[in-house]
Amino acid sequence: MNGLSMFLEGPGLERRAVQLLRTERVPLDTLLHHATSRAAVALIDLHILIDNRGNVATQVDHEGLRYRFPESNAPWALIVG
């Protein structure tokens, strides 16, 4: 996988190069506002990315395609190339 790059694309099509900082295992219902059943707890990997300036973005969907920086209310899309 040499040469694989990750970017987050946000408002105004701004792109930031990012890399994986860490992965946490969390219950799926932490990302869903309308969890249907608490009886079966499904765990997912939640990815946390960091850009060149040290800004940390946290995954906000269960697919791993949308992230949010603390200073931005808009979701940023993951682009892999």
PDB file of N, CA and C in Angstrom:
ATOM      1  N   MET A   1       0.808  -1.190   0.000  1.00  0.00           N
ATOM      2  CA  MET A   1       0.000   0.000   0.000  1.00  0.00           C
ATOM      3  C   MET A   1       0.856   1.261   0.000  1.00  0.00           C
ATOM      4  N   ASN A   2       2.023   1.184  -0.565  1.00  0.00           N
ATOM      5  CA  ASN A   2       2.861   2.380  -0.651  1.00  0.00           C
ATOM      6  C   ASN A   2       2.201   3.396  -1.561  1.00  0.00           C
ATOM      7  N   GLY A   3       2.297   4.655  -1.199  1.00  0.00           N
ATOM      8  CA  GLY A   3       1.723   5.709  -2.008  1.00  0.00           C
ATOM      9  C   GLY A   3       0.256   5.976  -1.734  1.00  0.00           C
ATOM     10  N   LEU A   4      -0.333   5.303  -0.769  1.00  0.00           N
ATOM     11  CA  LEU A   4      -1.727   5.528  -0.421  1.00  0.00           C
ATOM     12  C   LEU A   4      -1.831   6.773   0.447  1.00  0.00           C
ATOM     13  N   SER A   5      -2.664   7.728   0.032  1.00  0.00           N
ATOM     14  CA  SER A   5      -2.824   8.979   0.767  1.00  0.00           C
ATOM     15  C   SER A   5      -4.281   9.154   1.178  1.00  0.00           C
ATOM     16  N   MET A   6      -4.492   9.799   2.329  1.00  0.00           N
ATOM     17  CA  MET A   6      -5.846  10.092   2.804  1.00  0.00           C
ATOM     18  C   MET A   6      -5.992  11.604   2.948  1.00  0.00           C
ATOM     19  N   PHE A   7      -7.164  12.095   2.571  1.00  0.00           N
ATOM     20  CA  PHE A   7      -7.489  13.507   2.683  1.00  0.00           C
ATOM     21  C   PHE A   7      -8.890  13.629   3.254  1.00  0.00           C
ATOM     22  N   LEU A   8      -9.153  14.717   3.946  1.00  0.00           N
ATOM     23  CA  LEU A   8     -10.508  15.073   4.321  1.00  0.00           C
ATOM     24  C   LEU A   8     -10.881  16.298   3.501  1.00  0.00           C
ATOM     25  N   GLU A   9     -12.060  16.233   2.873  1.00  0.00           N
ATOM     26  CA  GLU A   9     -12.563  17.350   2.071  1.00  0.00           C
ATOM     27  C   GLU A   9     -13.737  17.978   2.799  1.00  0.00           C
ATOM     28  N   GLY A  10     -13.644  19.281   3.003  1.00  0.00           N
ATOM     29  CA  GLY A  10     -14.648  19.970   3.788  1.00  0.00           C
ATOM     30  C   GLY A  10     -15.308  21.108   3.059  1.00  0.00           C
ATOM     31  N   PRO A  11     -15.796  22.085   3.821  1.00  0.00           N
ATOM     32  CA  PRO A  11     -16.499  23.228   3.242  1.00  0.00           C
ATOM     33  C   PRO A  11     -15.628  23.954   2.213  1.00  0.00           C
ATOM     34  N   GLY A  12     -16.257  24.370   1.119  1.00  0.00           N
ATOM     35  CA  GLY A  12     -15.533  25.078   0.074  1.00  0.00           C
ATOM     36  C   GLY A  12     -14.539  24.196  -0.651  1.00  0.00           C
ATOM     37  N   LEU A  13     -14.702  22.878  -0.547  1.00  0.00           N
ATOM     38  CA  LEU A  13     -13.822  21.879  -1.158  1.00  0.00           C
ATOM     39  C   LEU A  13     -12.380  21.970  -0.657  1.00  0.00           C
ATOM     40  N   GLU A  14     -12.194  22.512   0.542  1.00  0.00           N
ATOM     41  CA  GLU A  14     -10.871  22.527   1.169  1.00  0.00           C
ATOM     42  C   GLU A  14     -10.464  21.089   1.447  1.00  0.00           C
ATOM     43  N   ARG A  15      -9.212  20.769   1.158  1.00  0.00           N
ATOM     44  CA  ARG A  15      -8.689  19.421   1.424  1.00  0.00           C
ATOM     45  C   ARG A  15      -7.522  19.495   2.385  1.00  0.00           C
ATOM     46  N   ARG A  16      -7.510  18.570   3.326  1.00  0.00           N
ATOM     47  CA  ARG A  16      -6.418  18.453   4.280  1.00  0.00           C
ATOM     48  C   ARG A  16      -5.885  17.027   4.240  1.00  0.00           C
ATOM     49  N   ALA A  17      -4.579  16.901   4.077  1.00  0.00           N
ATOM     50  CA  ALA A  17      -3.951  15.583   4.154  1.00  0.00           C
ATOM     51  C   ALA A  17      -4.028  15.117   5.604  1.00  0.00           C
ATOM     52  N   VAL A  18      -4.395  13.854   5.812  1.00  0.00           N
ATOM     53  CA  VAL A  18      -4.535  13.300   7.163  1.00  0.00           C
ATOM     54  C   VAL A  18      -3.894  11.925   7.234  1.00  0.00           C
ATOM     55  N   GLN A  19      -3.657  11.507   8.452  1.00  0.00           N
ATOM     56  CA  GLN A  19      -3.207  10.143   8.704  1.00  0.00           C
ATOM     57  C   GLN A  19      -3.937   9.611   9.932  1.00  0.00           C
ATOM     58  N   LEU A  20      -3.963   8.304  10.055  1.00  0.00           N
ATOM     59  CA  LEU A  20      -4.651   7.672  11.177  1.00  0.00           C
ATOM     60  C   LEU A  20      -3.880   7.927  12.463  1.00  0.00           C
ATOM     61  N   LEU A  21      -4.553   8.486  13.455  1.00  0.00           N
ATOM     62  CA  LEU A  21      -3.954   8.722  14.769  1.00  0.00           C
ATOM     63  C   LEU A  21      -4.187   7.513  15.666  1.00  0.00           C
ATOM     64  N   ARG A  22      -5.450   7.069  15.725  1.00  0.00           N
ATOM     65  CA  ARG A  22      -5.780   5.888  16.523  1.00  0.00           C
ATOM     66  C   ARG A  22      -7.170   5.376  16.140  1.00  0.00           C
ATOM     67  N   THR A  23      -7.460   4.178  16.594  1.00  0.00           N
ATOM     68  CA  THR A  23      -8.756   3.553  16.385  1.00  0.00           C
ATOM     69  C   THR A  23      -9.287   3.123  17.738  1.00  0.00           C
ATOM     70  N   GLU A  24     -10.562   3.410  17.988  1.00  0.00           N
ATOM     71  CA  GLU A  24     -11.213   3.010  19.237  1.00  0.00           C
ATOM     72  C   GLU A  24     -12.390   2.119  18.904  1.00  0.00           C
ATOM     73  N   ARG A  25     -12.648   1.133  19.738  1.00  0.00           N
ATOM     74  CA  ARG A  25     -13.815   0.262  19.575  1.00  0.00           C
ATOM     75  C   ARG A  25     -14.930   0.808  20.453  1.00  0.00           C
ATOM     76  N   VAL A  26     -16.045   1.212  19.811  1.00  0.00           N
ATOM     77  CA  VAL A  26     -17.154   1.829  20.538  1.00  0.00           C
ATOM     78  C   VAL A  26     -18.470   1.169  20.131  1.00  0.00           C
ATOM     79  N   PRO A  27     -19.492   1.257  20.999  1.00  0.00           N
ATOM     80  CA  PRO A  27     -20.815   0.750  20.622  1.00  0.00           C
ATOM     81  C   PRO A  27     -21.389   1.556  19.462  1.00  0.00           C
ATOM     82  N   LEU A  28     -22.030   0.881  18.529  1.00  0.00           N
ATOM     83  CA  LEU A  28     -22.622   1.536  17.359  1.00  0.00           C
ATOM     84  C   LEU A  28     -23.602   2.625  17.754  1.00  0.00           C
ATOM     85  N   ASP A  29     -24.346   2.422  18.839  1.00  0.00           N
ATOM     86  CA  ASP A  29     -25.361   3.415  19.204  1.00  0.00           C
ATOM     87  C   ASP A  29     -24.766   4.749  19.651  1.00  0.00           C
ATOM     88  N   THR A  30     -23.450   4.853  19.840  1.00  0.00           N
ATOM     89  CA  THR A  30     -22.845   6.151  20.144  1.00  0.00           C
ATOM     90  C   THR A  30     -22.844   7.056  18.916  1.00  0.00           C
ATOM     91  N   LEU A  31     -22.950   6.464  17.706  1.00  0.00           N
ATOM     92  CA  LEU A  31     -22.984   7.246  16.471  1.00  0.00           C
ATOM     93  C   LEU A  31     -24.385   7.385  15.894  1.00  0.00           C
ATOM     94  N   LEU A  32     -25.325   6.609  16.382  1.00  0.00           N
ATOM     95  CA  LEU A  32     -26.694   6.663  15.867  1.00  0.00           C
ATOM     96  C   LEU A  32     -27.584   7.367  16.864  1.00  0.00           C
ATOM     97  N   HIS A  33     -28.387   8.292  16.379  1.00  0.00           N
ATOM     98  CA  HIS A  33     -29.290   9.035  17.257  1.00  0.00           C
ATOM     99  C   HIS A  33     -30.558   8.254  17.568  1.00  0.00           C
ATOM    100  N   HIS A  34     -30.848   7.257  16.761  1.00  0.00           N
ATOM    101  CA  HIS A  34     -32.083   6.493  16.929  1.00  0.00           C
ATOM    102  C   HIS A  34     -31.799   4.994  16.980  1.00  0.00           C
ATOM    103  N   ALA A  35     -30.951   4.582  17.886  1.00  0.00           N
ATOM    104  CA  ALA A  35     -30.631   3.152  18.013  1.00  0.00           C
ATOM    105  C   ALA A  35     -31.908   2.375  18.288  1.00  0.00           C
ATOM    106  N   THR A  36     -32.093   1.284  17.565  1.00  0.00           N
ATOM    107  CA  THR A  36     -33.349   0.550  17.650  1.00  0.00           C
ATOM    108  C   THR A  36     -33.414  -0.395  18.843  1.00  0.00           C
ATOM    109  N   SER A  37     -32.325  -1.042  19.175  1.00  0.00           N
ATOM    110  CA  SER A  37     -32.355  -2.013  20.260  1.00  0.00           C
ATOM    111  C   SER A  37     -31.068  -1.942  21.069  1.00  0.00           C
ATOM    112  N   ARG A  38     -31.215  -1.798  22.340  1.00  0.00           N
ATOM    113  CA  ARG A  38     -30.037  -1.769  23.201  1.00  0.00           C
ATOM    114  C   ARG A  38     -29.681  -3.174  23.696  1.00  0.00           C
ATOM    115  N   ALA A  39     -30.521  -4.150  23.367  1.00  0.00           N
ATOM    116  CA  ALA A  39     -30.258  -5.514  23.822  1.00  0.00           C
ATOM    117  C   ALA A  39     -29.005  -6.090  23.151  1.00  0.00           C
ATOM    118  N   ALA A  40     -28.879  -5.877  21.852  1.00  0.00           N
ATOM    119  CA  ALA A  40     -27.715  -6.374  21.124  1.00  0.00           C
ATOM    120  C   ALA A  40     -26.753  -5.209  20.910  1.00  0.00           C
ATOM    121  N   VAL A  41     -25.603  -5.272  21.552  1.00  0.00           N
ATOM    122  CA  VAL A  41     -24.625  -4.198  21.441  1.00  0.00           C
ATOM    123  C   VAL A  41     -23.640  -4.543  20.332  1.00  0.00           C
ATOM    124  N   ALA A  42     -23.680  -3.767  19.261  1.00  0.00           N
ATOM    125  CA  ALA A  42     -22.747  -3.952  18.153  1.00  0.00           C
ATOM    126  C   ALA A  42     -21.589  -2.980  18.334  1.00  0.00           C
ATOM    127  N   LEU A  43     -20.375  -3.478  18.188  1.00  0.00           N
ATOM    128  CA  LEU A  43     -19.197  -2.636  18.314  1.00  0.00           C
ATOM    129  C   LEU A  43     -18.642  -2.316  16.931  1.00  0.00           C
ATOM    130  N   ILE A  44     -18.162  -1.089  16.762  1.00  0.00           N
ATOM    131  CA  ILE A  44     -17.530  -0.686  15.509  1.00  0.00           C
ATOM    132  C   ILE A  44     -16.189  -0.033  15.827  1.00  0.00           C
ATOM    133  N   ASP A  45     -15.352   0.058  14.807  1.00  0.00           N
ATOM    134  CA  ASP A  45     -14.088   0.772  14.947  1.00  0.00           C
ATOM    135  C   ASP A  45     -14.317   2.241  14.608  1.00  0.00           C
ATOM    136  N   LEU A  46     -14.018   3.109  15.541  1.00  0.00           N
ATOM    137  CA  LEU A  46     -14.135   4.556  15.363  1.00  0.00           C
ATOM    138  C   LEU A  46     -12.727   5.081  15.101  1.00  0.00           C
ATOM    139  N   HIS A  47     -12.534   5.725  13.945  1.00  0.00           N
ATOM    140  CA  HIS A  47     -11.214   6.202  13.553  1.00  0.00           C
ATOM    141  C   HIS A  47     -11.036   7.675  13.916  1.00  0.00           C
ATOM    142  N   ILE A  48      -9.847   7.992  14.353  1.00  0.00           N
ATOM    143  CA  ILE A  48      -9.494   9.368  14.687  1.00  0.00           C
ATOM    144  C   ILE A  48      -8.290   9.718  13.825  1.00  0.00           C
ATOM    145  N   LEU A  49      -8.429  10.793  13.033  1.00  0.00           N
ATOM    146  CA  LEU A  49      -7.404  11.211  12.086  1.00  0.00           C
ATOM    147  C   LEU A  49      -6.757  12.506  12.547  1.00  0.00           C
ATOM    148  N   ILE A  50      -5.554  12.777  12.048  1.00  0.00           N
ATOM    149  CA  ILE A  50      -4.851  14.006  12.390  1.00  0.00           C
ATOM    150  C   ILE A  50      -4.252  14.591  11.111  1.00  0.00           C
ATOM    151  N   ASP A  51      -4.317  15.933  10.979  1.00  0.00           N
ATOM    152  CA  ASP A  51      -3.731  16.582   9.814  1.00  0.00           C
ATOM    153  C   ASP A  51      -2.322  17.077  10.130  1.00  0.00           C
ATOM    154  N   ASN A  52      -1.674  17.730   9.154  1.00  0.00           N
ATOM    155  CA  ASN A  52      -0.283  18.180   9.298  1.00  0.00           C
ATOM    156  C   ASN A  52      -0.105  19.219  10.400  1.00  0.00           C
ATOM    157  N   ARG A  53      -1.160  19.953  10.711  1.00  0.00           N
ATOM    158  CA  ARG A  53      -1.070  21.006  11.724  1.00  0.00           C
ATOM    159  C   ARG A  53      -1.455  20.523  13.119  1.00  0.00           C
ATOM    160  N   GLY A  54      -1.756  19.244  13.264  1.00  0.00           N
ATOM    161  CA  GLY A  54      -2.117  18.698  14.566  1.00  0.00           C
ATOM    162  C   GLY A  54      -3.601  18.765  14.882  1.00  0.00           C
ATOM    163  N   ASN A  55      -4.429  19.144  13.908  1.00  0.00           N
ATOM    164  CA  ASN A  55      -5.881  19.169  14.111  1.00  0.00           C
ATOM    165  C   ASN A  55      -6.421  17.744  14.055  1.00  0.00           C
ATOM    166  N   VAL A  56      -7.228  17.397  15.030  1.00  0.00           N
ATOM    167  CA  VAL A  56      -7.761  16.038  15.151  1.00  0.00           C
ATOM    168  C   VAL A  56      -9.202  16.003  14.650  1.00  0.00           C
ATOM    169  N   ALA A  57      -9.505  15.025  13.809  1.00  0.00           N
ATOM    170  CA  ALA A  57     -10.860  14.819  13.284  1.00  0.00           C
ATOM    171  C   ALA A  57     -11.367  13.464  13.753  1.00  0.00           C
ATOM    172  N   THR A  58     -12.617  13.429  14.209  1.00  0.00           N
ATOM    173  CA  THR A  58     -13.224  12.203  14.722  1.00  0.00           C
ATOM    174  C   THR A  58     -14.322  11.734  13.775  1.00  0.00           C
ATOM    175  N   GLN A  59     -14.384  10.452  13.558  1.00  0.00           N
ATOM    176  CA  GLN A  59     -15.416   9.839  12.718  1.00  0.00           C
ATOM    177  C   GLN A  59     -16.791  10.102  13.315  1.00  0.00           C
ATOM    178  N   VAL A  60     -17.762  10.482  12.458  1.00  0.00           N
ATOM    179  CA  VAL A  60     -19.111  10.779  12.951  1.00  0.00           C
ATOM    180  C   VAL A  60     -20.191   9.897  12.319  1.00  0.00           C
ATOM    181  N   ASP A  61     -19.795   8.939  11.493  1.00  0.00           N
ATOM    182  CA  ASP A  61     -20.770   8.009  10.913  1.00  0.00           C
ATOM    183  C   ASP A  61     -20.277   6.576  11.089  1.00  0.00           C
ATOM    184  N   HIS A  62     -21.159   5.620  10.903  1.00  0.00           N
ATOM    185  CA  HIS A  62     -20.740   4.241  11.122  1.00  0.00           C
ATOM    186  C   HIS A  62     -20.021   3.639   9.918  1.00  0.00           C
ATOM    187  N   GLU A  63     -20.063   4.306   8.762  1.00  0.00           N
ATOM    188  CA  GLU A  63     -19.362   3.812   7.590  1.00  0.00           C
ATOM    189  C   GLU A  63     -17.885   4.201   7.574  1.00  0.00           C
ATOM    190  N   GLY A  64     -17.511   5.236   8.307  1.00  0.00           N
ATOM    191  CA  GLY A  64     -16.127   5.692   8.321  1.00  0.00           C
ATOM    192  C   GLY A  64     -15.784   6.636   7.190  1.00  0.00           C
ATOM    193  N   LEU A  65     -16.793   7.322   6.648  1.00  0.00           N
ATOM    194  CA  LEU A  65     -16.571   8.235   5.523  1.00  0.00           C
ATOM    195  C   LEU A  65     -16.726   9.704   5.894  1.00  0.00           C
ATOM    196  N   ARG A  66     -17.281  10.005   7.050  1.00  0.00           N
ATOM    197  CA  ARG A  66     -17.504  11.392   7.479  1.00  0.00           C
ATOM    198  C   ARG A  66     -16.794  11.637   8.808  1.00  0.00           C
ATOM    199  N   TYR A  67     -16.151  12.800   8.866  1.00  0.00           N
ATOM    200  CA  TYR A  67     -15.373  13.175  10.048  1.00  0.00           C
ATOM    201  C   TYR A  67     -15.684  14.613  10.411  1.00  0.00           C
ATOM    202  N   ARG A  68     -15.355  14.981  11.633  1.00  0.00           N
ATOM    203  CA  ARG A  68     -15.600  16.354  12.079  1.00  0.00           C
ATOM    204  C   ARG A  68     -14.411  16.833  12.896  1.00  0.00           C
ATOM    205  N   PHE A  69     -13.945  18.040  12.550  1.00  0.00           N
ATOM    206  CA  PHE A  69     -12.937  18.728  13.344  1.00  0.00           C
ATOM    207  C   PHE A  69     -13.663  19.509  14.430  1.00  0.00           C
ATOM    208  N   PRO A  70     -13.085  19.673  15.608  1.00  0.00           N
ATOM    209  CA  PRO A  70     -13.760  20.400  16.689  1.00  0.00           C
ATOM    210  C   PRO A  70     -14.140  21.828  16.318  1.00  0.00           C
ATOM    211  N   GLU A  71     -13.360  22.490  15.469  1.00  0.00           N
ATOM    212  CA  GLU A  71     -13.647  23.884  15.120  1.00  0.00           C
ATOM    213  C   GLU A  71     -14.642  24.026  13.974  1.00  0.00           C
ATOM    214  N   SER A  72     -15.137  22.911  13.429  1.00  0.00           N
ATOM    215  CA  SER A  72     -16.040  22.948  12.288  1.00  0.00           C
ATOM    216  C   SER A  72     -17.292  22.134  12.576  1.00  0.00           C
ATOM    217  N   ASN A  73     -18.448  22.730  12.340  1.00  0.00           N
ATOM    218  CA  ASN A  73     -19.706  21.989  12.500  1.00  0.00           C
ATOM    219  C   ASN A  73     -20.034  21.157  11.264  1.00  0.00           C
ATOM    220  N   ALA A  74     -19.378  21.456  10.164  1.00  0.00           N
ATOM    221  CA  ALA A  74     -19.652  20.745   8.912  1.00  0.00           C
ATOM    222  C   ALA A  74     -18.892  19.420   8.890  1.00  0.00           C
ATOM    223  N   PRO A  75     -19.519  18.376   8.353  1.00  0.00           N
ATOM    224  CA  PRO A  75     -18.812  17.107   8.204  1.00  0.00           C
ATOM    225  C   PRO A  75     -17.814  17.191   7.049  1.00  0.00           C
ATOM    226  N   TRP A  76     -16.708  16.504   7.192  1.00  0.00           N
ATOM    227  CA  TRP A  76     -15.673  16.421   6.176  1.00  0.00           C
ATOM    228  C   TRP A  76     -15.693  15.008   5.613  1.00  0.00           C
ATOM    229  N   ALA A  77     -15.520  14.864   4.286  1.00  0.00           N
ATOM    230  CA  ALA A  77     -15.579  13.567   3.616  1.00  0.00           C
ATOM    231  C   ALA A  77     -14.175  12.989   3.464  1.00  0.00           C
ATOM    232  N   LEU A  78     -14.042  11.693   3.730  1.00  0.00           N
ATOM    233  CA  LEU A  78     -12.765  11.006   3.568  1.00  0.00           C
ATOM    234  C   LEU A  78     -12.548  10.676   2.089  1.00  0.00           C
ATOM    235  N   ILE A  79     -11.357  11.015   1.611  1.00  0.00           N
ATOM    236  CA  ILE A  79     -10.952  10.687   0.226  1.00  0.00           C
ATOM    237  C   ILE A  79      -9.641   9.919   0.336  1.00  0.00           C
ATOM    238  N   VAL A  80      -9.596   8.755  -0.315  1.00  0.00           N
ATOM    239  CA  VAL A  80      -8.392   7.932  -0.300  1.00  0.00           C
ATOM    240  C   VAL A  80      -7.897   7.825  -1.736  1.00  0.00           C
ATOM    241  N   GLY A  81      -6.599   8.072  -1.916  1.00  0.00           N
ATOM    242  CA  GLY A  81      -6.056   8.029  -3.276  1.00  0.00           C
ATOM    243  C   GLY A  81      -4.634   7.557  -3.297  1.00  0.00           C
TER     244      GLY A  81
END
